[in-house]
mmCIF file with all atom_site columns, C-alpha atoms in Angstrom:
data_model
loop_
_atom_site.group_PDB
_atom_site.id
_atom_site.type_symbol
_atom_site.label_atom_id
_atom_site.label_alt_id
_atom_site.label_comp_id
_atom_site.label_asym_id
_atom_site.label_entity_id
_atom_site.label_seq_id
_atom_site.pdbx_PDB_ins_code
_atom_site.Cartn_x
_atom_site.Cartn_y
_atom_site.Cartn_z
_atom_site.occupancy
_atom_site.B_iso_or_equiv
_atom_site.pdbx_formal_charge
_atom_site.auth_seq_id
_atom_site.auth_comp_id
_atom_site.auth_asym_id
_atom_site.auth_atom_id
_atom_site.pdbx_PDB_model_num
ATOM 1   C CA . MET D 1 1   ? -15.275 -21.740 -10.713 1.00 64.00 ? 1   MET D CA 1
ATOM 2   C CA . THR D 1 2   ? -12.396 -21.345 -8.495  1.00 70.00 ? 2   THR D CA 1
ATOM 3   C CA . GLU D 1 3   ? -11.737 -24.837 -9.418  1.00 76.00 ? 3   GLU D CA 1
ATOM 4   C CA . HIS D 1 4   ? -12.247 -24.538 -13.009 1.00 74.00 ? 4   HIS D CA 1
ATOM 5   C CA . LYS D 1 5   ? -10.139 -21.589 -13.042 1.00 73.00 ? 5   LYS D CA 1
ATOM 6   C CA . ALA D 1 6   ? -7.372  -23.665 -11.725 1.00 74.00 ? 6   ALA D CA 1
ATOM 7   C CA . ASP D 1 7   ? -8.109  -26.424 -13.722 1.00 81.00 ? 7   ASP D CA 1
ATOM 8   C CA . ARG D 1 8   ? -7.699  -24.523 -17.033 1.00 81.00 ? 8   ARG D CA 1
ATOM 9   C CA . ALA D 1 9   ? -4.561  -22.525 -15.665 1.00 79.00 ? 9   ALA D CA 1
ATOM 10  C CA . ALA D 1 10  ? -2.958  -25.925 -14.992 1.00 83.00 ? 10  ALA D CA 1
ATOM 11  C CA . ILE D 1 11  ? -3.711  -27.262 -18.302 1.00 84.00 ? 11  ILE D CA 1
ATOM 12  C CA . VAL D 1 12  ? -2.558  -24.641 -20.083 1.00 83.00 ? 12  VAL D CA 1
ATOM 13  C CA . ARG D 1 13  ? 0.741   -24.386 -17.448 1.00 83.00 ? 13  ARG D CA 1
ATOM 14  C CA . THR D 1 14  ? 1.435   -28.433 -18.629 1.00 86.00 ? 14  THR D CA 1
ATOM 15  C CA . VAL D 1 15  ? 0.890   -27.716 -23.095 1.00 84.00 ? 15  VAL D CA 1
ATOM 16  C CA . LEU D 1 16  ? 3.499   -24.877 -22.559 1.00 84.00 ? 16  LEU D CA 1
ATOM 17  C CA . GLU D 1 17  ? 6.207   -26.784 -20.058 1.00 85.00 ? 17  GLU D CA 1
ATOM 18  C CA . ASP D 1 18  ? 5.151   -29.620 -22.765 1.00 84.00 ? 18  ASP D CA 1
ATOM 19  C CA . ALA D 1 19  ? 6.376   -27.259 -25.183 1.00 84.00 ? 19  ALA D CA 1
ATOM 20  C CA . GLY D 1 20  ? 9.698   -25.871 -24.259 1.00 83.00 ? 20  GLY D CA 1
ATOM 21  C CA . ILE D 1 21  ? 8.180   -22.426 -23.819 1.00 82.00 ? 21  ILE D CA 1
ATOM 22  C CA . GLU D 1 22  ? 8.689   -20.762 -19.834 1.00 79.00 ? 22  GLU D CA 1
ATOM 23  C CA . MET D 1 23  ? 6.539   -19.372 -18.302 1.00 75.00 ? 23  MET D CA 1
ATOM 24  C CA . ASP D 1 24  ? 6.238   -15.288 -17.267 1.00 70.00 ? 24  ASP D CA 1
ATOM 25  C CA . ASP D 1 25  ? 5.733   -15.703 -13.044 1.00 68.00 ? 25  ASP D CA 1
ATOM 26  C CA . HIS D 1 26  ? 1.922   -14.442 -13.648 1.00 68.00 ? 26  HIS D CA 1
ATOM 27  C CA . GLY D 1 27  ? 3.354   -13.678 -9.453  1.00 69.00 ? 27  GLY D CA 1
ATOM 28  C CA . GLU D 1 28  ? 5.769   -10.652 -10.071 1.00 68.00 ? 28  GLU D CA 1
ATOM 29  C CA . PHE D 1 29  ? 3.458   -7.624  -9.225  1.00 70.00 ? 29  PHE D CA 1
ATOM 30  C CA . SER D 1 30  ? 1.222   -9.189  -6.810  1.00 76.00 ? 30  SER D CA 1
ATOM 31  C CA . ALA D 1 31  ? 0.780   -7.204  -3.247  1.00 77.00 ? 31  ALA D CA 1
ATOM 32  C CA . THR D 1 32  ? 1.894   -10.083 -0.952  1.00 82.00 ? 32  THR D CA 1
ATOM 33  C CA . ALA D 1 33  ? 5.466   -10.614 -3.568  1.00 82.00 ? 33  ALA D CA 1
ATOM 34  C CA . THR D 1 34  ? 8.250   -10.535 -1.437  1.00 85.00 ? 34  THR D CA 1
ATOM 35  C CA . ARG D 1 35  ? 12.217  -9.870  -2.287  1.00 86.00 ? 35  ARG D CA 1
ATOM 36  C CA . PRO D 1 36  ? 14.322  -12.641 -0.858  1.00 88.00 ? 36  PRO D CA 1
ATOM 37  C CA . ASP D 1 37  ? 15.046  -11.572 2.472   1.00 93.00 ? 37  ASP D CA 1
ATOM 38  C CA . GLY D 1 38  ? 11.312  -11.540 2.683   1.00 88.00 ? 38  GLY D CA 1
ATOM 39  C CA . ALA D 1 39  ? 10.455  -7.862  3.104   1.00 89.00 ? 39  ALA D CA 1
ATOM 40  C CA . PRO D 1 40  ? 7.706   -7.344  1.157   1.00 87.00 ? 40  PRO D CA 1
ATOM 41  C CA . ARG D 1 41  ? 8.427   -6.326  -3.031  1.00 82.00 ? 41  ARG D CA 1
ATOM 42  C CA . TYR D 1 42  ? 6.029   -3.539  -2.836  1.00 82.00 ? 42  TYR D CA 1
ATOM 43  C CA . HIS D 1 43  ? 5.095   -0.183  -1.195  1.00 80.00 ? 43  HIS D CA 1
ATOM 44  C CA . TRP D 1 44  ? 1.622   -0.067  -2.565  1.00 79.00 ? 44  TRP D CA 1
ATOM 45  C CA . SER D 1 45  ? -0.157  3.864   -1.804  1.00 83.00 ? 45  SER D CA 1
ATOM 46  C CA . PRO D 1 46  ? -2.770  5.522   -3.502  1.00 86.00 ? 46  PRO D CA 1
ATOM 47  C CA . VAL D 1 47  ? -3.174  7.258   -6.773  1.00 84.00 ? 47  VAL D CA 1
ATOM 48  C CA . LYS D 1 48  ? -4.110  11.023  -6.567  1.00 86.00 ? 48  LYS D CA 1
ATOM 49  C CA . PRO D 1 49  ? -4.993  12.670  -9.123  1.00 85.00 ? 49  PRO D CA 1
ATOM 50  C CA . GLY D 1 50  ? -2.391  14.768  -11.430 1.00 86.00 ? 50  GLY D CA 1
ATOM 51  C CA . ASP D 1 51  ? 0.041   12.090  -9.759  1.00 88.00 ? 51  ASP D CA 1
ATOM 52  C CA . THR D 1 52  ? 3.178   12.887  -13.111 1.00 87.00 ? 52  THR D CA 1
ATOM 53  C CA . ASP D 1 53  ? 4.386   10.026  -11.325 1.00 85.00 ? 53  ASP D CA 1
ATOM 54  C CA . ALA D 1 54  ? 1.848   7.057   -11.696 1.00 86.00 ? 54  ALA D CA 1
ATOM 55  C CA . PRO D 1 55  ? 1.107   5.711   -15.494 1.00 86.00 ? 55  PRO D CA 1
ATOM 56  C CA . SER D 1 56  ? -2.324  7.166   -17.377 1.00 87.00 ? 56  SER D CA 1
ATOM 57  C CA . TYR D 1 57  ? -5.097  4.745   -17.414 1.00 88.00 ? 57  TYR D CA 1
ATOM 58  C CA . LEU D 1 58  ? -4.464  3.829   -21.027 1.00 93.00 ? 58  LEU D CA 1
ATOM 59  C CA . ARG D 1 59  ? -1.203  2.855   -20.813 1.00 92.00 ? 59  ARG D CA 1
ATOM 60  C CA . LEU D 1 60  ? -2.135  0.693   -17.697 1.00 88.00 ? 60  LEU D CA 1
ATOM 61  C CA . ILE D 1 61  ? -4.969  -1.811  -20.559 1.00 94.00 ? 61  ILE D CA 1
ATOM 62  C CA . ALA D 1 62  ? -2.429  -1.247  -23.589 1.00 95.00 ? 62  ALA D CA 1
ATOM 63  C CA . HIS D 1 63  ? -0.125  -2.922  -21.559 1.00 91.00 ? 63  HIS D CA 1
ATOM 64  C CA . ALA D 1 64  ? -2.245  -5.510  -19.744 1.00 90.00 ? 64  ALA D CA 1
ATOM 65  C CA . ILE D 1 65  ? -3.851  -6.429  -23.597 1.00 95.00 ? 65  ILE D CA 1
ATOM 66  C CA . THR D 1 66  ? -0.270  -6.431  -24.933 1.00 94.00 ? 66  THR D CA 1
ATOM 67  C CA . ARG D 1 67  ? 1.127   -9.571  -22.560 1.00 88.00 ? 67  ARG D CA 1
ATOM 68  C CA . ARG D 1 68  ? -2.449  -10.965 -22.175 1.00 90.00 ? 68  ARG D CA 1
ATOM 69  C CA . GLN D 1 69  ? -2.149  -11.770 -26.695 1.00 95.00 ? 69  GLN D CA 1
ATOM 70  C CA . ALA D 1 70  ? 1.903   -12.564 -26.111 1.00 91.00 ? 70  ALA D CA 1
ATOM 71  C CA . TRP D 1 71  ? 0.443   -15.057 -23.713 1.00 88.00 ? 71  TRP D CA 1
ATOM 72  C CA . ARG D 1 72  ? -2.223  -16.335 -26.223 1.00 91.00 ? 72  ARG D CA 1
ATOM 73  C CA . GLU D 1 73  ? 0.329   -16.630 -29.019 1.00 92.00 ? 73  GLU D CA 1
ATOM 74  C CA . GLN D 1 74  ? 2.651   -18.446 -26.490 1.00 89.00 ? 74  GLN D CA 1
ATOM 75  C CA . TYR D 1 75  ? 0.034   -20.361 -25.822 1.00 89.00 ? 75  TYR D CA 1
ATOM 76  C CA . GLU D 1 76  ? -0.960  -21.335 -29.546 1.00 90.00 ? 76  GLU D CA 1
ATOM 77  C CA . GLN D 1 77  ? 2.536   -22.169 -30.518 1.00 89.00 ? 77  GLN D CA 1
ATOM 78  C CA . ALA D 1 78  ? 2.907   -23.945 -27.447 1.00 88.00 ? 78  ALA D CA 1
ATOM 79  C CA . LYS D 1 79  ? -0.120  -26.600 -28.559 1.00 86.00 ? 79  LYS D CA 1
ATOM 80  C CA . GLN D 1 80  ? 0.570   -26.477 -32.440 1.00 87.00 ? 80  GLN D CA 1
ATOM 81  C CA . ARG D 1 81  ? 3.705   -27.571 -30.928 1.00 83.00 ? 81  ARG D CA 1
ATOM 82  C CA . ALA D 1 82  ? 2.916   -30.398 -29.002 1.00 76.00 ? 82  ALA D CA 1
ATOM 83  C CA . GLY D 1 83  ? 0.634   -31.790 -32.708 1.00 72.00 ? 83  GLY D CA 1
ATOM 84  C CA . PRO D 1 84  ? -2.763  -32.848 -32.726 1.00 70.00 ? 84  PRO D CA 1
ATOM 85  C CA . PRO D 1 85  ? -4.323  -34.501 -30.248 1.00 65.00 ? 85  PRO D CA 1
ATOM 86  C CA . GLY D 1 86  ? -4.165  -37.848 -29.150 1.00 66.00 ? 86  GLY D CA 1
ATOM 87  C CA . PRO D 1 87  ? -7.227  -40.940 -29.479 1.00 68.00 ? 87  PRO D CA 1
ATOM 88  C CA . ASN D 1 88  ? -10.404 -39.606 -28.459 1.00 64.00 ? 88  ASN D CA 1
ATOM 89  C CA . LEU D 1 89  ? -10.902 -41.612 -24.716 1.00 62.00 ? 89  LEU D CA 1
ATOM 90  C CA . SER D 1 90  ? -14.501 -39.901 -24.471 1.00 63.00 ? 90  SER D CA 1
ATOM 91  C CA . ALA D 1 91  ? -16.278 -42.163 -22.273 1.00 65.00 ? 91  ALA D CA 1
ATOM 92  C CA . THR D 1 92  ? -19.858 -42.359 -23.782 1.00 68.00 ? 92  THR D CA 1
ATOM 93  C CA . ILE D 1 93  ? -20.787 -44.208 -27.267 1.00 67.00 ? 93  ILE D CA 1
ATOM 94  C CA . PRO D 1 94  ? -19.860 -42.512 -30.637 1.00 64.00 ? 94  PRO D CA 1
ATOM 95  C CA . GLY D 1 95  ? -23.959 -41.392 -31.975 1.00 62.00 ? 95  GLY D CA 1
ATOM 96  C CA . ALA D 1 96  ? -24.802 -43.022 -29.052 1.00 56.00 ? 96  ALA D CA 1
ATOM 97  C CA . ALA D 1 97  ? -27.113 -39.177 -28.835 1.00 57.00 ? 97  ALA D CA 1
ATOM 98  C CA . THR D 1 98  ? -28.052 -39.169 -32.239 1.00 59.00 ? 98  THR D CA 1
ATOM 99  C CA . ALA D 1 99  ? -29.548 -42.436 -32.370 1.00 54.00 ? 99  ALA D CA 1
ATOM 100 C CA . ALA D 1 100 ? -31.561 -41.686 -29.410 1.00 52.00 ? 100 ALA D CA 1
#
């Protein structure tokens, strides 16, 4: 499953790159992200109930949905810029499945 996900991600990156669309850095909020000096970029700590500095769950989910929609829109635009798919290079014989 991990390989399939990596393959899909590579296809999306290629389509976006070919269309001249720069991808967001998906690792920017990673727990392992570092600053240019090599120090950890973020200090992660648990959020306590009632913490006024923490964004609400609703706000976080809304942000994630909005970001996902933007990525989907970029991908759809990139596919349209690329034009129709090339010739069918299937390894199967057309109509062979229906002839049996």
